[in-house]
Amino acid sequence: VSRRATALVRMAPGSVYAPHRHAEPEEFYVLEGGCFCGGQELAVGDYHRAEAGTEHHDTSSDDGCLLLIISSPQNEMLD
């Protein structure tokens, strides 16, 4: 059974999100500001999708951002 969660996430300026592995596909939209994720610089209106089993080690925001994230609560946090 697939479990999904939808959240608004505000990243403060200079913040870095902890490295994690996706249990299920993750999708997000940038609603405000901009961020860096998966080797891409993303701005307002951009969409990002990560497939199940992929890892994010570099999610950050220099100036802060607001993201709409649709993901799995079973994601594994990495060291």
JSON list of N, CA and C in Angstrom, two decimals:
[
{"chain": "A", "resi": 1, "resn": "VAL", "atom": "N", "xyz": [0.85, -1.18, 0.00]},
{"chain": "A", "resi": 1, "resn": "VAL", "atom": "CA", "xyz": [0.00, 0.00, 0.00]},
{"chain": "A", "resi": 1, "resn": "VAL", "atom": "C", "xyz": [0.89, 1.24, 0.00]},
{"chain": "A", "resi": 2, "resn": "SER", "atom": "N", "xyz": [0.61, 2.12, -0.89]},
{"chain": "A", "resi": 2, "resn": "SER", "atom": "CA", "xyz": [1.36, 3.37, -0.98]},
{"chain": "A", "resi": 2, "resn": "SER", "atom": "C", "xyz": [0.80, 4.39, 0.00]},
{"chain": "A", "resi": 3, "resn": "ARG", "atom": "N", "xyz": [1.69, 5.04, 0.74]},
{"chain": "A", "resi": 3, "resn": "ARG", "atom": "CA", "xyz": [1.27, 6.12, 1.65]},
{"chain": "A", "resi": 3, "resn": "ARG", "atom": "C", "xyz": [1.91, 7.40, 1.16]},
{"chain": "A", "resi": 4, "resn": "ARG", "atom": "N", "xyz": [1.12, 8.44, 1.06]},
{"chain": "A", "resi": 4, "resn": "ARG", "atom": "CA", "xyz": [1.60, 9.74, 0.58]},
{"chain": "A", "resi": 4, "resn": "ARG", "atom": "C", "xyz": [1.28, 10.80, 1.61]},
{"chain": "A", "resi": 5, "resn": "ALA", "atom": "N", "xyz": [2.11, 11.82, 1.65]},
{"chain": "A", "resi": 5, "resn": "ALA", "atom": "CA", "xyz": [1.90, 12.97, 2.53]},
{"chain": "A", "resi": 5, "resn": "ALA", "atom": "C", "xyz": [2.12, 14.23, 1.71]},
{"chain": "A", "resi": 6, "resn": "THR", "atom": "N", "xyz": [1.31, 15.24, 1.95]},
{"chain": "A", "resi": 6, "resn": "THR", "atom": "CA", "xyz": [1.44, 16.53, 1.29]},
{"chain": "A", "resi": 6, "resn": "THR", "atom": "C", "xyz": [1.76, 17.57, 2.35]},
{"chain": "A", "resi": 7, "resn": "ALA", "atom": "N", "xyz": [2.76, 18.41, 2.08]},
{"chain": "A", "resi": 7, "resn": "ALA", "atom": "CA", "xyz": [3.17, 19.40, 3.08]},
{"chain": "A", "resi": 7, "resn": "ALA", "atom": "C", "xyz": [3.65, 20.67, 2.41]},
{"chain": "A", "resi": 8, "resn": "LEU", "atom": "N", "xyz": [3.45, 21.78, 3.10]},
{"chain": "A", "resi": 8, "resn": "LEU", "atom": "CA", "xyz": [4.10, 23.05, 2.74]},
{"chain": "A", "resi": 8, "resn": "LEU", "atom": "C", "xyz": [5.35, 23.14, 3.60]},
{"chain": "A", "resi": 9, "resn": "VAL", "atom": "N", "xyz": [6.49, 23.31, 2.97]},
{"chain": "A", "resi": 9, "resn": "VAL", "atom": "CA", "xyz": [7.76, 23.38, 3.69]},
{"chain": "A", "resi": 9, "resn": "VAL", "atom": "C", "xyz": [8.42, 24.71, 3.39]},
{"chain": "A", "resi": 10, "resn": "ARG", "atom": "N", "xyz": [8.68, 25.49, 4.44]},
{"chain": "A", "resi": 10, "resn": "ARG", "atom": "CA", "xyz": [9.39, 26.75, 4.28]},
{"chain": "A", "resi": 10, "resn": "ARG", "atom": "C", "xyz": [10.83, 26.53, 4.73]},
{"chain": "A", "resi": 11, "resn": "MET", "atom": "N", "xyz": [11.75, 26.73, 3.79]},
{"chain": "A", "resi": 11, "resn": "MET", "atom": "CA", "xyz": [13.18, 26.65, 4.11]},
{"chain": "A", "resi": 11, "resn": "MET", "atom": "C", "xyz": [13.68, 28.06, 4.37]},
{"chain": "A", "resi": 12, "resn": "ALA", "atom": "N", "xyz": [14.32, 28.26, 5.50]},
{"chain": "A", "resi": 12, "resn": "ALA", "atom": "CA", "xyz": [14.89, 29.56, 5.86]},
{"chain": "A", "resi": 12, "resn": "ALA", "atom": "C", "xyz": [16.11, 29.84, 4.98]},
{"chain": "A", "resi": 13, "resn": "PRO", "atom": "N", "xyz": [16.45, 31.12, 4.82]},
{"chain": "A", "resi": 13, "resn": "PRO", "atom": "CA", "xyz": [17.66, 31.46, 4.06]},
{"chain": "A", "resi": 13, "resn": "PRO", "atom": "C", "xyz": [18.88, 30.73, 4.64]},
{"chain": "A", "resi": 14, "resn": "GLY", "atom": "N", "xyz": [19.68, 30.14, 3.77]},
{"chain": "A", "resi": 14, "resn": "GLY", "atom": "CA", "xyz": [20.88, 29.44, 4.18]},
{"chain": "A", "resi": 14, "resn": "GLY", "atom": "C", "xyz": [20.66, 28.04, 4.71]},
{"chain": "A", "resi": 15, "resn": "SER", "atom": "N", "xyz": [19.44, 27.54, 4.68]},
{"chain": "A", "resi": 15, "resn": "SER", "atom": "CA", "xyz": [19.18, 26.23, 5.25]},
{"chain": "A", "resi": 15, "resn": "SER", "atom": "C", "xyz": [19.53, 25.09, 4.29]},
{"chain": "A", "resi": 16, "resn": "VAL", "atom": "N", "xyz": [19.80, 23.93, 4.88]},
{"chain": "A", "resi": 16, "resn": "VAL", "atom": "CA", "xyz": [20.11, 22.71, 4.14]},
{"chain": "A", "resi": 16, "resn": "VAL", "atom": "C", "xyz": [19.23, 21.60, 4.70]},
{"chain": "A", "resi": 17, "resn": "TYR", "atom": "N", "xyz": [18.54, 20.87, 3.81]},
{"chain": "A", "resi": 17, "resn": "TYR", "atom": "CA", "xyz": [17.68, 19.77, 4.25]},
{"chain": "A", "resi": 17, "resn": "TYR", "atom": "C", "xyz": [18.53, 18.52, 4.43]},
{"chain": "A", "resi": 18, "resn": "ALA", "atom": "N", "xyz": [18.24, 17.73, 5.44]},
{"chain": "A", "resi": 18, "resn": "ALA", "atom": "CA", "xyz": [19.02, 16.53, 5.74]},
{"chain": "A", "resi": 18, "resn": "ALA", "atom": "C", "xyz": [19.00, 15.54, 4.57]},
{"chain": "A", "resi": 19, "resn": "PRO", "atom": "N", "xyz": [20.13, 14.87, 4.32]},
{"chain": "A", "resi": 19, "resn": "PRO", "atom": "CA", "xyz": [20.17, 13.85, 3.27]},
{"chain": "A", "resi": 19, "resn": "PRO", "atom": "C", "xyz": [19.14, 12.75, 3.55]},
{"chain": "A", "resi": 20, "resn": "HIS", "atom": "N", "xyz": [18.49, 12.27, 2.48]},
{"chain": "A", "resi": 20, "resn": "HIS", "atom": "CA", "xyz": [17.45, 11.26, 2.65]},
{"chain": "A", "resi": 20, "resn": "HIS", "atom": "C", "xyz": [17.29, 10.43, 1.38]},
{"chain": "A", "resi": 21, "resn": "ARG", "atom": "N", "xyz": [16.70, 9.22, 1.55]},
{"chain": "A", "resi": 21, "resn": "ARG", "atom": "CA", "xyz": [16.40, 8.31, 0.45]},
{"chain": "A", "resi": 21, "resn": "ARG", "atom": "C", "xyz": [14.88, 8.20, 0.33]},
{"chain": "A", "resi": 22, "resn": "HIS", "atom": "N", "xyz": [14.40, 8.26, -0.90]},
{"chain": "A", "resi": 22, "resn": "HIS", "atom": "CA", "xyz": [12.95, 8.24, -1.14]},
{"chain": "A", "resi": 22, "resn": "HIS", "atom": "C", "xyz": [12.40, 6.82, -1.16]},
{"chain": "A", "resi": 23, "resn": "ALA", "atom": "N", "xyz": [11.43, 6.55, -0.29]},
{"chain": "A", "resi": 23, "resn": "ALA", "atom": "CA", "xyz": [10.75, 5.26, -0.26]},
{"chain": "A", "resi": 23, "resn": "ALA", "atom": "C", "xyz": [9.78, 5.14, -1.44]},
{"chain": "A", "resi": 24, "resn": "GLU", "atom": "N", "xyz": [9.23, 6.25, -1.86]},
{"chain": "A", "resi": 24, "resn": "GLU", "atom": "CA", "xyz": [8.28, 6.33, -2.97]},
{"chain": "A", "resi": 24, "resn": "GLU", "atom": "C", "xyz": [8.66, 7.57, -3.78]},
{"chain": "A", "resi": 25, "resn": "PRO", "atom": "N", "xyz": [8.09, 7.75, -4.96]},
{"chain": "A", "resi": 25, "resn": "PRO", "atom": "CA", "xyz": [8.39, 8.98, -5.70]},
{"chain": "A", "resi": 25, "resn": "PRO", "atom": "C", "xyz": [8.04, 10.22, -4.87]},
{"chain": "A", "resi": 26, "resn": "GLU", "atom": "N", "xyz": [8.84, 11.27, -5.05]},
{"chain": "A", "resi": 26, "resn": "GLU", "atom": "CA", "xyz": [8.58, 12.55, -4.40]},
{"chain": "A", "resi": 26, "resn": "GLU", "atom": "C", "xyz": [8.44, 13.60, -5.49]},
{"chain": "A", "resi": 27, "resn": "GLU", "atom": "N", "xyz": [7.48, 14.50, -5.31]},
{"chain": "A", "resi": 27, "resn": "GLU", "atom": "CA", "xyz": [7.28, 15.60, -6.24]},
{"chain": "A", "resi": 27, "resn": "GLU", "atom": "C", "xyz": [7.21, 16.88, -5.43]},
{"chain": "A", "resi": 28, "resn": "PHE", "atom": "N", "xyz": [7.78, 17.96, -5.96]},
{"chain": "A", "resi": 28, "resn": "PHE", "atom": "CA", "xyz": [7.55, 19.24, -5.31]},
{"chain": "A", "resi": 28, "resn": "PHE", "atom": "C", "xyz": [7.53, 20.38, -6.31]},
{"chain": "A", "resi": 29, "resn": "TYR", "atom": "N", "xyz": [6.80, 21.43, -5.91]},
{"chain": "A", "resi": 29, "resn": "TYR", "atom": "CA", "xyz": [6.69, 22.67, -6.67]},
{"chain": "A", "resi": 29, "resn": "TYR", "atom": "C", "xyz": [7.28, 23.79, -5.83]},
{"chain": "A", "resi": 30, "resn": "VAL", "atom": "N", "xyz": [8.02, 24.68, -6.47]},
{"chain": "A", "resi": 30, "resn": "VAL", "atom": "CA", "xyz": [8.56, 25.86, -5.78]},
{"chain": "A", "resi": 30, "resn": "VAL", "atom": "C", "xyz": [7.50, 26.96, -5.86]},
{"chain": "A", "resi": 31, "resn": "LEU", "atom": "N", "xyz": [6.96, 27.35, -4.70]},
{"chain": "A", "resi": 31, "resn": "LEU", "atom": "CA", "xyz": [5.91, 28.37, -4.63]},
{"chain": "A", "resi": 31, "resn": "LEU", "atom": "C", "xyz": [6.48, 29.77, -4.42]},
{"chain": "A", "resi": 32, "resn": "GLU", "atom": "N", "xyz": [7.57, 29.87, -3.67]},
{"chain": "A", "resi": 32, "resn": "GLU", "atom": "CA", "xyz": [8.24, 31.15, -3.39]},
{"chain": "A", "resi": 32, "resn": "GLU", "atom": "C", "xyz": [9.74, 30.91, -3.34]},
{"chain": "A", "resi": 33, "resn": "GLY", "atom": "N", "xyz": [10.52, 31.91, -3.74]},
{"chain": "A", "resi": 33, "resn": "GLY", "atom": "CA", "xyz": [11.97, 31.83, -3.62]},
{"chain": "A", "resi": 33, "resn": "GLY", "atom": "C", "xyz": [12.59, 30.84, -4.58]},
{"chain": "A", "resi": 34, "resn": "GLY", "atom": "N", "xyz": [13.66, 30.21, -4.13]},
{"chain": "A", "resi": 34, "resn": "GLY", "atom": "CA", "xyz": [14.36, 29.24, -4.96]},
{"chain": "A", "resi": 34, "resn": "GLY", "atom": "C", "xyz": [15.19, 28.30, -4.11]},
{"chain": "A", "resi": 35, "resn": "CYS", "atom": "N", "xyz": [15.58, 27.18, -4.71]},
{"chain": "A", "resi": 35, "resn": "CYS", "atom": "CA", "xyz": [16.38, 26.20, -4.00]},
{"chain": "A", "resi": 35, "resn": "CYS", "atom": "C", "xyz": [17.26, 25.44, -4.98]},
{"chain": "A", "resi": 36, "resn": "PHE", "atom": "N", "xyz": [18.15, 24.63, -4.43]},
{"chain": "A", "resi": 36, "resn": "PHE", "atom": "CA", "xyz": [19.04, 23.78, -5.19]},
{"chain": "A", "resi": 36, "resn": "PHE", "atom": "C", "xyz": [18.72, 22.36, -4.77]},
{"chain": "A", "resi": 37, "resn": "CYS", "atom": "N", "xyz": [18.44, 21.48, -5.75]},
{"chain": "A", "resi": 37, "resn": "CYS", "atom": "CA", "xyz": [18.08, 20.10, -5.43]},
{"chain": "A", "resi": 37, "resn": "CYS", "atom": "C", "xyz": [18.43, 19.19, -6.60]},
{"chain": "A", "resi": 38, "resn": "GLY", "atom": "N", "xyz": [19.08, 18.08, -6.30]},
{"chain": "A", "resi": 38, "resn": "GLY", "atom": "CA", "xyz": [19.38, 17.11, -7.34]},
{"chain": "A", "resi": 38, "resn": "GLY", "atom": "C", "xyz": [20.24, 17.66, -8.46]},
{"chain": "A", "resi": 39, "resn": "GLY", "atom": "N", "xyz": [21.14, 18.59, -8.12]},
{"chain": "A", "resi": 39, "resn": "GLY", "atom": "CA", "xyz": [22.01, 19.17, -9.12]},
{"chain": "A", "resi": 39, "resn": "GLY", "atom": "C", "xyz": [21.37, 20.25, -9.97]},
{"chain": "A", "resi": 40, "resn": "GLN", "atom": "N", "xyz": [20.16, 20.67, -9.60]},
{"chain": "A", "resi": 40, "resn": "GLN", "atom": "CA", "xyz": [19.45, 21.70, -10.36]},
{"chain": "A", "resi": 40, "resn": "GLN", "atom": "C", "xyz": [19.14, 22.90, -9.48]},
{"chain": "A", "resi": 41, "resn": "GLU", "atom": "N", "xyz": [19.21, 24.08, -10.08]},
{"chain": "A", "resi": 41, "resn": "GLU", "atom": "CA", "xyz": [18.74, 25.29, -9.42]},
{"chain": "A", "resi": 41, "resn": "GLU", "atom": "C", "xyz": [17.29, 25.48, -9.83]},
{"chain": "A", "resi": 42, "resn": "LEU", "atom": "N", "xyz": [16.40, 25.58, -8.84]},
{"chain": "A", "resi": 42, "resn": "LEU", "atom": "CA", "xyz": [14.97, 25.67, -9.09]},
{"chain": "A", "resi": 42, "resn": "LEU", "atom": "C", "xyz": [14.44, 27.01, -8.60]},
{"chain": "A", "resi": 43, "resn": "ALA", "atom": "N", "xyz": [13.48, 27.58, -9.34]},
{"chain": "A", "resi": 43, "resn": "ALA", "atom": "CA", "xyz": [12.90, 28.88, -9.01]},
{"chain": "A", "resi": 43, "resn": "ALA", "atom": "C", "xyz": [11.38, 28.76, -8.98]},
{"chain": "A", "resi": 44, "resn": "VAL", "atom": "N", "xyz": [10.71, 29.85, -8.64]},
{"chain": "A", "resi": 44, "resn": "VAL", "atom": "CA", "xyz": [9.24, 29.87, -8.56]},
{"chain": "A", "resi": 44, "resn": "VAL", "atom": "C", "xyz": [8.64, 29.25, -9.82]},
{"chain": "A", "resi": 45, "resn": "GLY", "atom": "N", "xyz": [7.70, 28.32, -9.60]},
{"chain": "A", "resi": 45, "resn": "GLY", "atom": "CA", "xyz": [7.01, 27.66, -10.70]},
{"chain": "A", "resi": 45, "resn": "GLY", "atom": "C", "xyz": [7.66, 26.39, -11.18]},
{"chain": "A", "resi": 46, "resn": "ASP", "atom": "N", "xyz": [8.88, 26.10, -10.72]},
{"chain": "A", "resi": 46, "resn": "ASP", "atom": "CA", "xyz": [9.57, 24.88, -11.16]},
{"chain": "A", "resi": 46, "resn": "ASP", "atom": "C", "xyz": [9.03, 23.66, -10.42]},
{"chain": "A", "resi": 47, "resn": "TYR", "atom": "N", "xyz": [9.14, 22.52, -11.09]},
{"chain": "A", "resi": 47, "resn": "TYR", "atom": "CA", "xyz": [8.67, 21.22, -10.60]},
{"chain": "A", "resi": 47, "resn": "TYR", "atom": "C", "xyz": [9.86, 20.27, -10.56]},
{"chain": "A", "resi": 48, "resn": "HIS", "atom": "N", "xyz": [9.91, 19.44, -9.52]},
{"chain": "A", "resi": 48, "resn": "HIS", "atom": "CA", "xyz": [10.98, 18.45, -9.40]},
{"chain": "A", "resi": 48, "resn": "HIS", "atom": "C", "xyz": [10.35, 17.12, -9.01]},
{"chain": "A", "resi": 49, "resn": "ARG", "atom": "N", "xyz": [10.83, 16.03, -9.62]},
{"chain": "A", "resi": 49, "resn": "ARG", "atom": "CA", "xyz": [10.37, 14.69, -9.27]},
{"chain": "A", "resi": 49, "resn": "ARG", "atom": "C", "xyz": [11.59, 13.82, -9.02]},
{"chain": "A", "resi": 50, "resn": "ALA", "atom": "N", "xyz": [11.54, 13.07, -7.92]},
{"chain": "A", "resi": 50, "resn": "ALA", "atom": "CA", "xyz": [12.58, 12.10, -7.58]},
{"chain": "A", "resi": 50, "resn": "ALA", "atom": "C", "xyz": [11.92, 10.73, -7.50]},
{"chain": "A", "resi": 51, "resn": "GLU", "atom": "N", "xyz": [12.49, 9.76, -8.17]},
{"chain": "A", "resi": 51, "resn": "GLU", "atom": "CA", "xyz": [11.92, 8.41, -8.18]},
{"chain": "A", "resi": 51, "resn": "GLU", "atom": "C", "xyz": [12.22, 7.67, -6.88]},
{"chain": "A", "resi": 52, "resn": "ALA", "atom": "N", "xyz": [11.44, 6.63, -6.59]},
{"chain": "A", "resi": 52, "resn": "ALA", "atom": "CA", "xyz": [11.67, 5.79, -5.42]},
{"chain": "A", "resi": 52, "resn": "ALA", "atom": "C", "xyz": [13.08, 5.23, -5.46]},
{"chain": "A", "resi": 53, "resn": "GLY", "atom": "N", "xyz": [13.74, 5.22, -4.31]},
{"chain": "A", "resi": 53, "resn": "GLY", "atom": "CA", "xyz": [15.09, 4.68, -4.20]},
{"chain": "A", "resi": 53, "resn": "GLY", "atom": "C", "xyz": [16.19, 5.70, -4.45]},
{"chain": "A", "resi": 54, "resn": "THR", "atom": "N", "xyz": [15.84, 6.88, -4.98]},
{"chain": "A", "resi": 54, "resn": "THR", "atom": "CA", "xyz": [16.86, 7.90, -5.21]},
{"chain": "A", "resi": 54, "resn": "THR", "atom": "C", "xyz": [17.16, 8.64, -3.91]},
{"chain": "A", "resi": 55, "resn": "GLU", "atom": "N", "xyz": [18.32, 9.29, -3.88]},
{"chain": "A", "resi": 55, "resn": "GLU", "atom": "CA", "xyz": [18.75, 10.02, -2.69]},
{"chain": "A", "resi": 55, "resn": "GLU", "atom": "C", "xyz": [18.95, 11.49, -3.01]},
{"chain": "A", "resi": 56, "resn": "HIS", "atom": "N", "xyz": [18.65, 12.33, -2.02]},
{"chain": "A", "resi": 56, "resn": "HIS", "atom": "CA", "xyz": [18.95, 13.75, -2.10]},
{"chain": "A", "resi": 56, "resn": "HIS", "atom": "C", "xyz": [19.98, 14.05, -1.01]},
{"chain": "A", "resi": 57, "resn": "HIS", "atom": "N", "xyz": [21.12, 14.62, -1.42]},
{"chain": "A", "resi": 57, "resn": "HIS", "atom": "CA", "xyz": [22.18, 14.99, -0.48]},
{"chain": "A", "resi": 57, "resn": "HIS", "atom": "C", "xyz": [22.45, 16.49, -0.50]},
{"chain": "A", "resi": 58, "resn": "ASP", "atom": "N", "xyz": [21.79, 17.21, -1.39]},
{"chain": "A", "resi": 58, "resn": "ASP", "atom": "CA", "xyz": [22.19, 18.60, -1.65]},
{"chain": "A", "resi": 58, "resn": "ASP", "atom": "C", "xyz": [21.04, 19.60, -1.66]},
{"chain": "A", "resi": 59, "resn": "THR", "atom": "N", "xyz": [19.94, 19.30, -1.00]},
{"chain": "A", "resi": 59, "resn": "THR", "atom": "CA", "xyz": [18.81, 20.23, -1.03]},
{"chain": "A", "resi": 59, "resn": "THR", "atom": "C", "xyz": [19.09, 21.40, -0.10]},
{"chain": "A", "resi": 60, "resn": "SER", "atom": "N", "xyz": [19.10, 22.61, -0.67]},
{"chain": "A", "resi": 60, "resn": "SER", "atom": "CA", "xyz": [19.42, 23.81, 0.11]},
{"chain": "A", "resi": 60, "resn": "SER", "atom": "C", "xyz": [18.74, 25.02, -0.50]},
{"chain": "A", "resi": 61, "resn": "SER", "atom": "N", "xyz": [18.73, 26.11, 0.26]},
{"chain": "A", "resi": 61, "resn": "SER", "atom": "CA", "xyz": [18.17, 27.37, -0.23]},
{"chain": "A", "resi": 61, "resn": "SER", "atom": "C", "xyz": [19.00, 28.53, 0.30]},
{"chain": "A", "resi": 62, "resn": "ASP", "atom": "N", "xyz": [19.59, 29.28, -0.61]},
{"chain": "A", "resi": 62, "resn": "ASP", "atom": "CA", "xyz": [20.40, 30.44, -0.21]},
{"chain": "A", "resi": 62, "resn": "ASP", "atom": "C", "xyz": [19.54, 31.57, 0.35]},
{"chain": "A", "resi": 63, "resn": "ASP", "atom": "N", "xyz": [18.43, 31.84, -0.31]},
{"chain": "A", "resi": 63, "resn": "ASP", "atom": "CA", "xyz": [17.58, 32.99, 0.04]},
{"chain": "A", "resi": 63, "resn": "ASP", "atom": "C", "xyz": [16.26, 32.61, 0.68]},
{"chain": "A", "resi": 64, "resn": "GLY", "atom": "N", "xyz": [16.02, 31.32, 0.90]},
{"chain": "A", "resi": 64, "resn": "GLY", "atom": "CA", "xyz": [14.77, 30.84, 1.47]},
{"chain": "A", "resi": 64, "resn": "GLY", "atom": "C", "xyz": [13.77, 30.51, 0.37]},
{"chain": "A", "resi": 65, "resn": "CYS", "atom": "N", "xyz": [12.82, 29.62, 0.70]},
{"chain": "A", "resi": 65, "resn": "CYS", "atom": "CA", "xyz": [11.81, 29.24, -0.28]},
{"chain": "A", "resi": 65, "resn": "CYS", "atom": "C", "xyz": [10.61, 28.60, 0.43]},
{"chain": "A", "resi": 66, "resn": "LEU", "atom": "N", "xyz": [9.53, 28.47, -0.33]},
{"chain": "A", "resi": 66, "resn": "LEU", "atom": "CA", "xyz": [8.34, 27.75, 0.12]},
{"chain": "A", "resi": 66, "resn": "LEU", "atom": "C", "xyz": [8.06, 26.68, -0.92]},
{"chain": "A", "resi": 67, "resn": "LEU", "atom": "N", "xyz": [7.98, 25.42, -0.47]},
{"chain": "A", "resi": 67, "resn": "LEU", "atom": "CA", "xyz": [7.78, 24.28, -1.35]},
{"chain": "A", "resi": 67, "resn": "LEU", "atom": "C", "xyz": [6.49, 23.57, -1.02]},
{"chain": "A", "resi": 68, "resn": "LEU", "atom": "N", "xyz": [5.78, 23.11, -2.04]},
{"chain": "A", "resi": 68, "resn": "LEU", "atom": "CA", "xyz": [4.66, 22.18, -1.88]},
{"chain": "A", "resi": 68, "resn": "LEU", "atom": "C", "xyz": [5.22, 20.81, -2.21]},
{"chain": "A", "resi": 69, "resn": "ILE", "atom": "N", "xyz": [5.30, 19.94, -1.20]},
{"chain": "A", "resi": 69, "resn": "ILE", "atom": "CA", "xyz": [5.93, 18.63, -1.36]},
{"chain": "A", "resi": 69, "resn": "ILE", "atom": "C", "xyz": [4.89, 17.53, -1.22]},
{"chain": "A", "resi": 70, "resn": "ILE", "atom": "N", "xyz": [4.93, 16.59, -2.15]},
{"chain": "A", "resi": 70, "resn": "ILE", "atom": "CA", "xyz": [4.09, 15.38, -2.10]},
{"chain": "A", "resi": 70, "resn": "ILE", "atom": "C", "xyz": [5.07, 14.22, -2.05]},
{"chain": "A", "resi": 71, "resn": "SER", "atom": "N", "xyz": [5.10, 13.54, -0.91]},
{"chain": "A", "resi": 71, "resn": "SER", "atom": "CA", "xyz": [6.14, 12.55, -0.68]},
{"chain": "A", "resi": 71, "resn": "SER", "atom": "C", "xyz": [5.62, 11.42, 0.19]},
{"chain": "A", "resi": 72, "resn": "SER", "atom": "N", "xyz": [6.53, 10.58, 0.65]},
{"chain": "A", "resi": 72, "resn": "SER", "atom": "CA", "xyz": [6.20, 9.45, 1.51]},
{"chain": "A", "resi": 72, "resn": "SER", "atom": "C", "xyz": [6.73, 9.68, 2.92]},
{"chain": "A", "resi": 73, "resn": "PRO", "atom": "N", "xyz": [5.92, 9.40, 3.93]},
{"chain": "A", "resi": 73, "resn": "PRO", "atom": "CA", "xyz": [6.42, 9.54, 5.30]},
{"chain": "A", "resi": 73, "resn": "PRO", "atom": "C", "xyz": [7.44, 8.45, 5.65]},
{"chain": "A", "resi": 74, "resn": "GLN", "atom": "N", "xyz": [7.62, 7.46, 4.77]},
{"chain": "A", "resi": 74, "resn": "GLN", "atom": "CA", "xyz": [8.58, 6.39, 5.04]},
{"chain": "A", "resi": 74, "resn": "GLN", "atom": "C", "xyz": [9.98, 6.68, 4.51]},
{"chain": "A", "resi": 75, "resn": "ASN", "atom": "N", "xyz": [10.24, 7.91, 4.05]},
{"chain": "A", "resi": 75, "resn": "ASN", "atom": "CA", "xyz": [11.59, 8.24, 3.58]},
{"chain": "A", "resi": 75, "resn": "ASN", "atom": "C", "xyz": [12.61, 7.95, 4.66]},
{"chain": "A", "resi": 76, "resn": "GLU", "atom": "N", "xyz": [13.78, 7.48, 4.24]},
{"chain": "A", "resi": 76, "resn": "GLU", "atom": "CA", "xyz": [14.86, 7.14, 5.17]},
{"chain": "A", "resi": 76, "resn": "GLU", "atom": "C", "xyz": [15.84, 8.30, 5.27]},
{"chain": "A", "resi": 77, "resn": "MET", "atom": "N", "xyz": [16.05, 8.79, 6.48]},
{"chain": "A", "resi": 77, "resn": "MET", "atom": "CA", "xyz": [17.03, 9.84, 6.70]},
{"chain": "A", "resi": 77, "resn": "MET", "atom": "C", "xyz": [18.42, 9.20, 6.72]},
{"chain": "A", "resi": 78, "resn": "LEU", "atom": "N", "xyz": [19.38, 9.84, 6.04]},
{"chain": "A", "resi": 78, "resn": "LEU", "atom": "CA", "xyz": [20.73, 9.31, 5.92]},
{"chain": "A", "resi": 78, "resn": "LEU", "atom": "C", "xyz": [21.70, 10.14, 6.76]},
{"chain": "A", "resi": 79, "resn": "ASP", "atom": "N", "xyz": [22.83, 9.56, 7.11]},
{"chain": "A", "resi": 79, "resn": "ASP", "atom": "CA", "xyz": [23.86, 10.27, 7.88]},
{"chain": "A", "resi": 79, "resn": "ASP", "atom": "C", "xyz": [24.63, 11.21, 7.00]}
]
